[in-house]
Amino acid sequence: MQDLKSRQQAQDEALLQRFEAVQSTLSKQPSLPSCEVALIVVTKTFPLARIAPLLSHGHRRFGENRVQEASDKWDGVRDEYPDLCLHAVGALQSNKALQAVRLFDVIHSLDRPRLAYALAEAMAKTSKNVECFVQVNVGCEQQKAGVALKELESFLRCCREKCALPVVGLMCLPPHEETPAPYFALLANLAREHGLLQLSMGMSADYVEALAFGATHVRIGSAIMGSRDENIPSA
Ligand SMILES: *Cc1c(COP(=O)(O)O)cnc(C)c1O
């Protein structure tokens, strides 16, 4: 038993060390002088028990990619931590819009009109404003979520004018196994072009580069939480 307890303790300490290391890297990046970069710890597949040390440490901004998993995990947490800030970072089905609006504070995966209309309806119904990032398919990958580059302008108009959604920025996942820098640069240019100030880009493997291109939100999972391999697969 003692062994188990000390192993748990060592695991928690290692987690906090990785968290501090990422925070320290973020604080050294002068990407936006007047604005702190928002660190979203992506906790998909990890149970609350593994996340608890971060909550105790004072961190409040977390990301999940599935509505049901997020709801099971986080629903009870808000009572104890009312300043919890939950970010939806994964593909969102429009039939889950209402549940998502109730649960999340920010959505990073707005990428099609049907979802925009469903979110607008859900926000009206709940009188809750959930900030949205429009996800852009920067690598023009067929299988990937995100609005196509050539449709971005009309989609933004749909979100802003028809749906009156609070669109605050753009989000991307660059293609795997490619240098992400040109994609980060592209996303930053698109945001500037469309008068959007926030950029959700950068994950464990590439967040330092994303910062160099002006990321305002980084979504970091494994570099803080550890490998997801031994966890139950999530999407
Ligand atoms: C899982 C996930 C992340 C975090 O990935 P890591 O490589 O573990 O940092 C970030 N963004 C999205 C959309 C994700 O699904």
PDB file of C-alpha atoms and ligand atoms in Angstrom:
ATOM      1  CA  MET A   1       0.000   0.000   0.000  1.00  0.00           C
ATOM      2  CA  GLN A   2       2.790   2.373   0.919  1.00  0.00           C
ATOM      3  CA  ASP A   3       4.343   1.635  -2.444  1.00  0.00           C
ATOM      4  CA  LEU A   4       1.178   2.415  -4.297  1.00  0.00           C
ATOM      5  CA  LYS A   5       0.809   5.663  -2.422  1.00  0.00           C
ATOM      6  CA  SER A   6       4.324   6.822  -3.070  1.00  0.00           C
ATOM      7  CA  ARG A   7       4.046   5.846  -6.717  1.00  0.00           C
ATOM      8  CA  GLN A   8       0.908   7.959  -6.950  1.00  0.00           C
ATOM      9  CA  GLN A   9       2.700  10.821  -5.285  1.00  0.00           C
ATOM     10  CA  ALA A  10       5.634  10.566  -7.661  1.00  0.00           C
ATOM     11  CA  GLN A  11       3.246  10.549 -10.614  1.00  0.00           C
ATOM     12  CA  ASP A  12       1.498  13.685  -9.351  1.00  0.00           C
ATOM     13  CA  GLU A  13       4.806  15.435  -8.780  1.00  0.00           C
ATOM     14  CA  ALA A  14       6.018  14.561 -12.251  1.00  0.00           C
ATOM     15  CA  LEU A  15       2.776  15.945 -13.683  1.00  0.00           C
ATOM     16  CA  LEU A  16       3.209  19.257 -11.891  1.00  0.00           C
ATOM     17  CA  GLN A  17       6.807  19.447 -13.048  1.00  0.00           C
ATOM     18  CA  ARG A  18       5.782  19.006 -16.678  1.00  0.00           C
ATOM     19  CA  PHE A  19       3.072  21.619 -16.205  1.00  0.00           C
ATOM     20  CA  GLU A  20       5.554  24.102 -14.724  1.00  0.00           C
ATOM     21  CA  ALA A  21       8.001  23.435 -17.537  1.00  0.00           C
ATOM     22  CA  VAL A  22       5.377  24.275 -20.171  1.00  0.00           C
ATOM     23  CA  GLN A  23       4.283  27.365 -18.255  1.00  0.00           C
ATOM     24  CA  SER A  24       7.841  28.532 -18.034  1.00  0.00           C
ATOM     25  CA  THR A  25       8.287  28.109 -21.802  1.00  0.00           C
ATOM     26  CA  LEU A  26       5.084  30.060 -22.409  1.00  0.00           C
ATOM     27  CA  SER A  27       6.126  32.900 -20.145  1.00  0.00           C
ATOM     28  CA  LYS A  28       9.405  33.292 -22.020  1.00  0.00           C
ATOM     29  CA  GLN A  29       7.740  33.774 -25.392  1.00  0.00           C
ATOM     30  CA  PRO A  30       7.135  37.425 -26.082  1.00  0.00           C
ATOM     31  CA  SER A  31       4.616  36.648 -28.808  1.00  0.00           C
ATOM     32  CA  LEU A  32       2.093  39.216 -27.680  1.00  0.00           C
ATOM     33  CA  PRO A  33       3.513  41.713 -25.238  1.00  0.00           C
ATOM     34  CA  SER A  34       0.189  42.739 -23.745  1.00  0.00           C
ATOM     35  CA  CYS A  35      -1.501  39.392 -23.650  1.00  0.00           C
ATOM     36  CA  GLU A  36      -0.744  36.229 -21.801  1.00  0.00           C
ATOM     37  CA  VAL A  37      -0.940  33.024 -23.812  1.00  0.00           C
ATOM     38  CA  ALA A  38      -3.790  30.824 -22.614  1.00  0.00           C
ATOM     39  CA  LEU A  39      -2.680  27.313 -21.756  1.00  0.00           C
ATOM     40  CA  ILE A  40      -5.408  24.726 -22.296  1.00  0.00           C
ATOM     41  CA  VAL A  41      -4.492  21.392 -20.726  1.00  0.00           C
ATOM     42  CA  VAL A  42      -6.127  18.738 -22.923  1.00  0.00           C
ATOM     43  CA  THR A  43      -7.263  15.976 -20.586  1.00  0.00           C
ATOM     44  CA  LYS A  44      -9.115  13.617 -22.950  1.00  0.00           C
ATOM     45  CA  THR A  45      -8.876   9.958 -21.824  1.00  0.00           C
ATOM     46  CA  PHE A  46      -7.522  10.938 -18.386  1.00  0.00           C
ATOM     47  CA  PRO A  47      -9.755  10.393 -15.365  1.00  0.00           C
ATOM     48  CA  LEU A  48     -10.339  13.233 -12.935  1.00  0.00           C
ATOM     49  CA  ALA A  49      -8.085  11.567 -10.365  1.00  0.00           C
ATOM     50  CA  ARG A  50      -5.120  12.128 -12.670  1.00  0.00           C
ATOM     51  CA  ILE A  51      -6.098  15.756 -13.307  1.00  0.00           C
ATOM     52  CA  ALA A  52      -6.789  16.635  -9.659  1.00  0.00           C
ATOM     53  CA  PRO A  53      -3.225  17.816  -8.874  1.00  0.00           C
ATOM     54  CA  LEU A  54      -3.583  20.533 -11.532  1.00  0.00           C
ATOM     55  CA  LEU A  55      -6.867  21.712 -10.028  1.00  0.00           C
ATOM     56  CA  SER A  56      -5.300  21.809  -6.566  1.00  0.00           C
ATOM     57  CA  HIS A  57      -2.383  23.700  -8.067  1.00  0.00           C
ATOM     58  CA  GLY A  58      -4.806  26.374  -9.298  1.00  0.00           C
ATOM     59  CA  HIS A  59      -5.067  25.574 -12.988  1.00  0.00           C
ATOM     60  CA  ARG A  60      -8.590  25.981 -14.341  1.00  0.00           C
ATOM     61  CA  ARG A  61      -8.422  25.819 -18.150  1.00  0.00           C
ATOM     62  CA  PHE A  62      -8.946  22.368 -19.614  1.00  0.00           C
ATOM     63  CA  GLY A  63      -9.800  20.905 -23.004  1.00  0.00           C
ATOM     64  CA  GLU A  64     -11.786  17.834 -23.994  1.00  0.00           C
ATOM     65  CA  ASN A  65     -12.644  16.402 -27.399  1.00  0.00           C
ATOM     66  CA  ARG A  66     -15.822  14.456 -26.686  1.00  0.00           C
ATOM     67  CA  VAL A  67     -19.015  15.853 -25.213  1.00  0.00           C
ATOM     68  CA  GLN A  68     -20.065  12.720 -23.344  1.00  0.00           C
ATOM     69  CA  GLU A  69     -16.672  12.053 -21.820  1.00  0.00           C
ATOM     70  CA  ALA A  70     -16.357  15.708 -20.824  1.00  0.00           C
ATOM     71  CA  SER A  71     -19.790  15.722 -19.252  1.00  0.00           C
ATOM     72  CA  ASP A  72     -19.153  12.536 -17.261  1.00  0.00           C
ATOM     73  CA  LYS A  73     -15.833  13.887 -16.057  1.00  0.00           C
ATOM     74  CA  TRP A  74     -16.472  17.570 -15.396  1.00  0.00           C
ATOM     75  CA  ASP A  75     -20.159  18.037 -14.590  1.00  0.00           C
ATOM     76  CA  GLY A  76     -19.641  17.719 -10.852  1.00  0.00           C
ATOM     77  CA  VAL A  77     -16.453  19.757 -10.740  1.00  0.00           C
ATOM     78  CA  ARG A  78     -17.942  23.198 -11.281  1.00  0.00           C
ATOM     79  CA  ASP A  79     -19.577  23.271  -7.849  1.00  0.00           C
ATOM     80  CA  GLU A  80     -16.179  23.121  -6.247  1.00  0.00           C
ATOM     81  CA  TYR A  81     -14.373  25.198  -8.890  1.00  0.00           C
ATOM     82  CA  PRO A  82     -16.821  27.773 -10.281  1.00  0.00           C
ATOM     83  CA  ASP A  83     -14.022  29.439 -12.253  1.00  0.00           C
ATOM     84  CA  LEU A  84     -13.387  26.259 -14.237  1.00  0.00           C
ATOM     85  CA  CYS A  85     -13.024  27.031 -17.944  1.00  0.00           C
ATOM     86  CA  LEU A  86     -13.751  24.120 -20.269  1.00  0.00           C
ATOM     87  CA  HIS A  87     -12.739  24.189 -23.935  1.00  0.00           C
ATOM     88  CA  ALA A  88     -14.222  21.886 -26.567  1.00  0.00           C
ATOM     89  CA  VAL A  89     -11.357  21.025 -28.911  1.00  0.00           C
ATOM     90  CA  GLY A  90     -12.783  18.114 -30.861  1.00  0.00           C
ATOM     91  CA  ALA A  91     -15.193  17.618 -33.716  1.00  0.00           C
ATOM     92  CA  LEU A  92     -18.694  18.488 -32.602  1.00  0.00           C
ATOM     93  CA  GLN A  93     -21.891  16.939 -33.954  1.00  0.00           C
ATOM     94  CA  SER A  94     -24.683  19.452 -34.348  1.00  0.00           C
ATOM     95  CA  ASN A  95     -27.095  17.224 -32.433  1.00  0.00           C
ATOM     96  CA  LYS A  96     -24.815  17.679 -29.400  1.00  0.00           C
ATOM     97  CA  ALA A  97     -24.843  21.480 -29.659  1.00  0.00           C
ATOM     98  CA  LEU A  98     -27.165  22.051 -26.713  1.00  0.00           C
ATOM     99  CA  GLN A  99     -25.222  19.730 -24.425  1.00  0.00           C
ATOM    100  CA  ALA A 100     -21.976  21.333 -25.580  1.00  0.00           C
ATOM    101  CA  VAL A 101     -23.200  24.875 -24.933  1.00  0.00           C
ATOM    102  CA  ARG A 102     -24.320  23.920 -21.441  1.00  0.00           C
ATOM    103  CA  LEU A 103     -21.025  22.246 -20.630  1.00  0.00           C
ATOM    104  CA  PHE A 104     -18.305  24.243 -22.373  1.00  0.00           C
ATOM    105  CA  ASP A 105     -17.119  27.834 -22.063  1.00  0.00           C
ATOM    106  CA  VAL A 106     -15.278  27.967 -25.382  1.00  0.00           C
ATOM    107  CA  ILE A 107     -15.645  25.952 -28.589  1.00  0.00           C
ATOM    108  CA  HIS A 108     -12.673  25.524 -30.930  1.00  0.00           C
ATOM    109  CA  SER A 109     -14.229  23.413 -33.663  1.00  0.00           C
ATOM    110  CA  LEU A 110     -16.879  25.516 -35.376  1.00  0.00           C
ATOM    111  CA  ASP A 111     -16.540  24.523 -39.019  1.00  0.00           C
ATOM    112  CA  ARG A 112     -19.866  24.265 -40.838  1.00  0.00           C
ATOM    113  CA  PRO A 113     -23.169  26.112 -41.220  1.00  0.00           C
ATOM    114  CA  ARG A 114     -25.286  23.350 -39.729  1.00  0.00           C
ATOM    115  CA  LEU A 115     -23.235  23.450 -36.536  1.00  0.00           C
ATOM    116  CA  ALA A 116     -23.282  27.259 -36.513  1.00  0.00           C
ATOM    117  CA  TYR A 117     -27.087  27.310 -36.632  1.00  0.00           C
ATOM    118  CA  ALA A 118     -27.352  24.602 -33.957  1.00  0.00           C
ATOM    119  CA  LEU A 119     -24.967  26.477 -31.647  1.00  0.00           C
ATOM    120  CA  ALA A 120     -26.808  29.757 -32.183  1.00  0.00           C
ATOM    121  CA  GLU A 121     -30.079  28.078 -31.282  1.00  0.00           C
ATOM    122  CA  ALA A 122     -28.535  26.428 -28.212  1.00  0.00           C
ATOM    123  CA  MET A 123     -27.028  29.717 -27.010  1.00  0.00           C
ATOM    124  CA  ALA A 124     -30.368  31.484 -27.418  1.00  0.00           C
ATOM    125  CA  LYS A 125     -32.135  28.732 -25.530  1.00  0.00           C
ATOM    126  CA  THR A 126     -29.676  28.714 -22.630  1.00  0.00           C
ATOM    127  CA  SER A 127     -28.954  32.480 -22.671  1.00  0.00           C
ATOM    128  CA  LYS A 128     -25.305  31.502 -22.575  1.00  0.00           C
ATOM    129  CA  ASN A 129     -22.671  33.001 -24.818  1.00  0.00           C
ATOM    130  CA  VAL A 130     -19.960  30.508 -25.681  1.00  0.00           C
ATOM    131  CA  GLU A 131     -16.986  31.997 -27.509  1.00  0.00           C
ATOM    132  CA  CYS A 132     -16.151  30.196 -30.721  1.00  0.00           C
ATOM    133  CA  PHE A 133     -13.054  29.598 -32.778  1.00  0.00           C
ATOM    134  CA  VAL A 134     -13.586  28.721 -36.415  1.00  0.00           C
ATOM    135  CA  GLN A 135     -11.506  25.676 -37.289  1.00  0.00           C
ATOM    136  CA  VAL A 136      -9.739  26.003 -40.628  1.00  0.00           C
ATOM    137  CA  ASN A 137      -8.571  23.042 -42.698  1.00  0.00           C
ATOM    138  CA  VAL A 138      -5.236  24.696 -43.408  1.00  0.00           C
ATOM    139  CA  GLY A 139      -3.693  21.669 -45.091  1.00  0.00           C
ATOM    140  CA  CYS A 140      -6.682  21.113 -47.403  1.00  0.00           C
ATOM    141  CA  GLU A 141      -6.846  17.547 -46.123  1.00  0.00           C
ATOM    142  CA  GLN A 142      -9.878  15.664 -47.294  1.00  0.00           C
ATOM    143  CA  GLN A 143     -10.442  13.626 -44.131  1.00  0.00           C
ATOM    144  CA  LYS A 144      -9.852  16.516 -41.760  1.00  0.00           C
ATOM    145  CA  ALA A 145     -12.365  18.716 -39.985  1.00  0.00           C
ATOM    146  CA  GLY A 146     -12.296  22.443 -40.552  1.00  0.00           C
ATOM    147  CA  VAL A 147     -13.728  24.861 -43.051  1.00  0.00           C
ATOM    148  CA  ALA A 148     -12.071  24.889 -46.486  1.00  0.00           C
ATOM    149  CA  LEU A 149      -9.877  27.900 -47.189  1.00  0.00           C
ATOM    150  CA  LYS A 150     -12.007  29.098 -50.062  1.00  0.00           C
ATOM    151  CA  GLU A 151     -15.140  28.925 -47.930  1.00  0.00           C
ATOM    152  CA  LEU A 152     -13.758  30.726 -44.904  1.00  0.00           C
ATOM    153  CA  GLU A 153     -14.993  34.165 -45.842  1.00  0.00           C
ATOM    154  CA  SER A 154     -18.577  33.147 -46.536  1.00  0.00           C
ATOM    155  CA  PHE A 155     -18.638  30.869 -43.506  1.00  0.00           C
ATOM    156  CA  LEU A 156     -17.467  33.682 -41.234  1.00  0.00           C
ATOM    157  CA  ARG A 157     -20.202  35.876 -42.665  1.00  0.00           C
ATOM    158  CA  CYS A 158     -22.739  33.148 -41.905  1.00  0.00           C
ATOM    159  CA  CYS A 159     -21.482  32.803 -38.305  1.00  0.00           C
ATOM    160  CA  ARG A 160     -21.365  36.523 -37.647  1.00  0.00           C
ATOM    161  CA  GLU A 161     -24.315  37.889 -39.588  1.00  0.00           C
ATOM    162  CA  LYS A 162     -26.852  35.088 -39.832  1.00  0.00           C
ATOM    163  CA  CYS A 163     -26.093  33.338 -36.532  1.00  0.00           C
ATOM    164  CA  ALA A 164     -24.677  36.227 -34.473  1.00  0.00           C
ATOM    165  CA  LEU A 165     -22.168  33.866 -32.915  1.00  0.00           C
ATOM    166  CA  PRO A 166     -19.340  35.282 -30.800  1.00  0.00           C
ATOM    167  CA  VAL A 167     -16.487  34.275 -33.113  1.00  0.00           C
ATOM    168  CA  VAL A 168     -13.243  35.262 -31.419  1.00  0.00           C
ATOM    169  CA  GLY A 169     -10.575  33.593 -33.512  1.00  0.00           C
ATOM    170  CA  LEU A 170      -9.337  30.805 -35.751  1.00  0.00           C
ATOM    171  CA  MET A 171      -8.085  27.344 -34.887  1.00  0.00           C
ATOM    172  CA  CYS A 172      -6.076  24.779 -36.859  1.00  0.00           C
ATOM    173  CA  LEU A 173      -4.458  21.370 -36.716  1.00  0.00           C
ATOM    174  CA  PRO A 174      -1.634  21.341 -39.274  1.00  0.00           C
ATOM    175  CA  PRO A 175      -1.116  18.156 -41.288  1.00  0.00           C
ATOM    176  CA  HIS A 176       0.835  15.428 -39.488  1.00  0.00           C
ATOM    177  CA  GLU A 177       4.438  14.899 -40.453  1.00  0.00           C
ATOM    178  CA  GLU A 178       4.827  18.266 -42.076  1.00  0.00           C
ATOM    179  CA  THR A 179       6.598  21.365 -40.851  1.00  0.00           C
ATOM    180  CA  PRO A 180       3.807  23.256 -39.111  1.00  0.00           C
ATOM    181  CA  ALA A 181       5.321  26.747 -39.440  1.00  0.00           C
ATOM    182  CA  PRO A 182       3.789  27.662 -42.848  1.00  0.00           C
ATOM    183  CA  TYR A 183       0.360  26.566 -41.590  1.00  0.00           C
ATOM    184  CA  PHE A 184       0.660  28.660 -38.446  1.00  0.00           C
ATOM    185  CA  ALA A 185       1.698  31.619 -40.593  1.00  0.00           C
ATOM    186  CA  LEU A 186      -1.272  31.023 -42.879  1.00  0.00           C
ATOM    187  CA  LEU A 187      -3.726  30.900 -39.975  1.00  0.00           C
ATOM    188  CA  ALA A 188      -2.279  34.095 -38.496  1.00  0.00           C
ATOM    189  CA  ASN A 189      -2.659  35.854 -41.856  1.00  0.00           C
ATOM    190  CA  LEU A 190      -6.236  34.681 -42.249  1.00  0.00           C
ATOM    191  CA  ALA A 191      -7.110  35.902 -38.771  1.00  0.00           C
ATOM    192  CA  ARG A 192      -5.599  39.308 -39.471  1.00  0.00           C
ATOM    193  CA  GLU A 193      -7.436  39.506 -42.788  1.00  0.00           C
ATOM    194  CA  HIS A 194     -10.740  38.833 -41.087  1.00  0.00           C
ATOM    195  CA  GLY A 195     -10.226  41.027 -38.055  1.00  0.00           C
ATOM    196  CA  LEU A 196      -9.939  38.157 -35.591  1.00  0.00           C
ATOM    197  CA  LEU A 197      -7.565  38.550 -32.673  1.00  0.00           C
ATOM    198  CA  GLN A 198      -7.231  35.058 -31.239  1.00  0.00           C
ATOM    199  CA  LEU A 199      -5.334  32.079 -32.578  1.00  0.00           C
ATOM    200  CA  SER A 200      -5.810  28.565 -31.209  1.00  0.00           C
ATOM    201  CA  MET A 201      -2.788  26.681 -32.504  1.00  0.00           C
ATOM    202  CA  GLY A 202       0.024  24.587 -31.108  1.00  0.00           C
ATOM    203  CA  MET A 203      -0.050  21.213 -29.355  1.00  0.00           C
ATOM    204  CA  SER A 204       2.593  19.274 -27.407  1.00  0.00           C
ATOM    205  CA  ALA A 205       4.890  18.758 -30.365  1.00  0.00           C
ATOM    206  CA  ASP A 206       4.707  22.188 -31.952  1.00  0.00           C
ATOM    207  CA  TYR A 207       3.515  24.799 -29.478  1.00  0.00           C
ATOM    208  CA  VAL A 208       6.828  26.620 -29.323  1.00  0.00           C
ATOM    209  CA  GLU A 209       6.625  27.197 -33.056  1.00  0.00           C
ATOM    210  CA  ALA A 210       2.985  28.217 -32.814  1.00  0.00           C
ATOM    211  CA  LEU A 211       3.933  30.859 -30.249  1.00  0.00           C
ATOM    212  CA  ALA A 212       6.413  32.344 -32.678  1.00  0.00           C
ATOM    213  CA  PHE A 213       3.500  32.922 -35.065  1.00  0.00           C
ATOM    214  CA  GLY A 214       1.312  34.573 -32.475  1.00  0.00           C
ATOM    215  CA  ALA A 215      -0.704  31.750 -30.905  1.00  0.00           C
ATOM    216  CA  THR A 216      -2.934  33.113 -28.157  1.00  0.00           C
ATOM    217  CA  HIS A 217      -4.242  29.668 -27.108  1.00  0.00           C
ATOM    218  CA  VAL A 218      -2.163  26.494 -27.022  1.00  0.00           C
ATOM    219  CA  ARG A 219      -3.831  23.101 -26.559  1.00  0.00           C
ATOM    220  CA  ILE A 220      -1.431  20.803 -24.756  1.00  0.00           C
ATOM    221  CA  GLY A 221      -2.145  17.224 -23.786  1.00  0.00           C
ATOM    222  CA  SER A 222       0.614  14.633 -23.620  1.00  0.00           C
ATOM    223  CA  ALA A 223       3.474  17.039 -22.836  1.00  0.00           C
ATOM    224  CA  ILE A 224       1.728  17.692 -19.528  1.00  0.00           C
ATOM    225  CA  MET A 225      -0.596  14.759 -18.880  1.00  0.00           C
ATOM    226  CA  GLY A 226       1.764  12.095 -20.197  1.00  0.00           C
ATOM    227  CA  SER A 227       1.094   9.481 -22.840  1.00  0.00           C
ATOM    228  CA  ARG A 228      -2.521   8.590 -23.599  1.00  0.00           C
ATOM    229  CA  ASP A 229      -1.490   5.159 -24.891  1.00  0.00           C
ATOM    230  CA  GLU A 230      -2.456   3.191 -21.809  1.00  0.00           C
ATOM    231  CA  ASN A 231      -5.804   4.981 -21.500  1.00  0.00           C
ATOM    232  CA  ILE A 232      -9.096   4.013 -23.019  1.00  0.00           C
ATOM    233  CA  PRO A 233      -9.084   5.289 -26.586  1.00  0.00           C
ATOM    234  CA  SER A 234     -11.019   8.486 -27.087  1.00  0.00           C
ATOM    235  CA  ALA A 235     -12.085   9.282 -30.648  1.00  0.00           C
TER     236      ALA A 235
HETATM  237  C1  LIG B   1      -5.646  15.770 -28.347  1.00  0.00           C
HETATM  238  C2  LIG B   1      -5.685  17.147 -28.896  1.00  0.00           C
HETATM  239  C3  LIG B   1      -4.718  18.102 -28.522  1.00  0.00           C
HETATM  240  C4  LIG B   1      -3.557  17.788 -27.597  1.00  0.00           C
HETATM  241  O1  LIG B   1      -2.655  16.933 -28.232  1.00  0.00           O
HETATM  242  P1  LIG B   1      -1.188  16.634 -27.651  1.00  0.00           P
HETATM  243  O2  LIG B   1      -0.393  16.284 -28.847  1.00  0.00           O
HETATM  244  O3  LIG B   1      -1.325  15.517 -26.702  1.00  0.00           O
HETATM  245  O4  LIG B   1      -0.709  17.875 -27.005  1.00  0.00           O
HETATM  246  C5  LIG B   1      -4.839  19.374 -29.044  1.00  0.00           C
HETATM  247  N1  LIG B   1      -5.833  19.710 -29.888  1.00  0.00           N
HETATM  248  C6  LIG B   1      -6.774  18.829 -30.269  1.00  0.00           C
HETATM  249  C7  LIG B   1      -7.841  19.261 -31.203  1.00  0.00           C
HETATM  250  C8  LIG B   1      -6.727  17.522 -29.787  1.00  0.00           C
HETATM  251  O5  LIG B   1      -7.662  16.641 -30.192  1.00  0.00           O
END
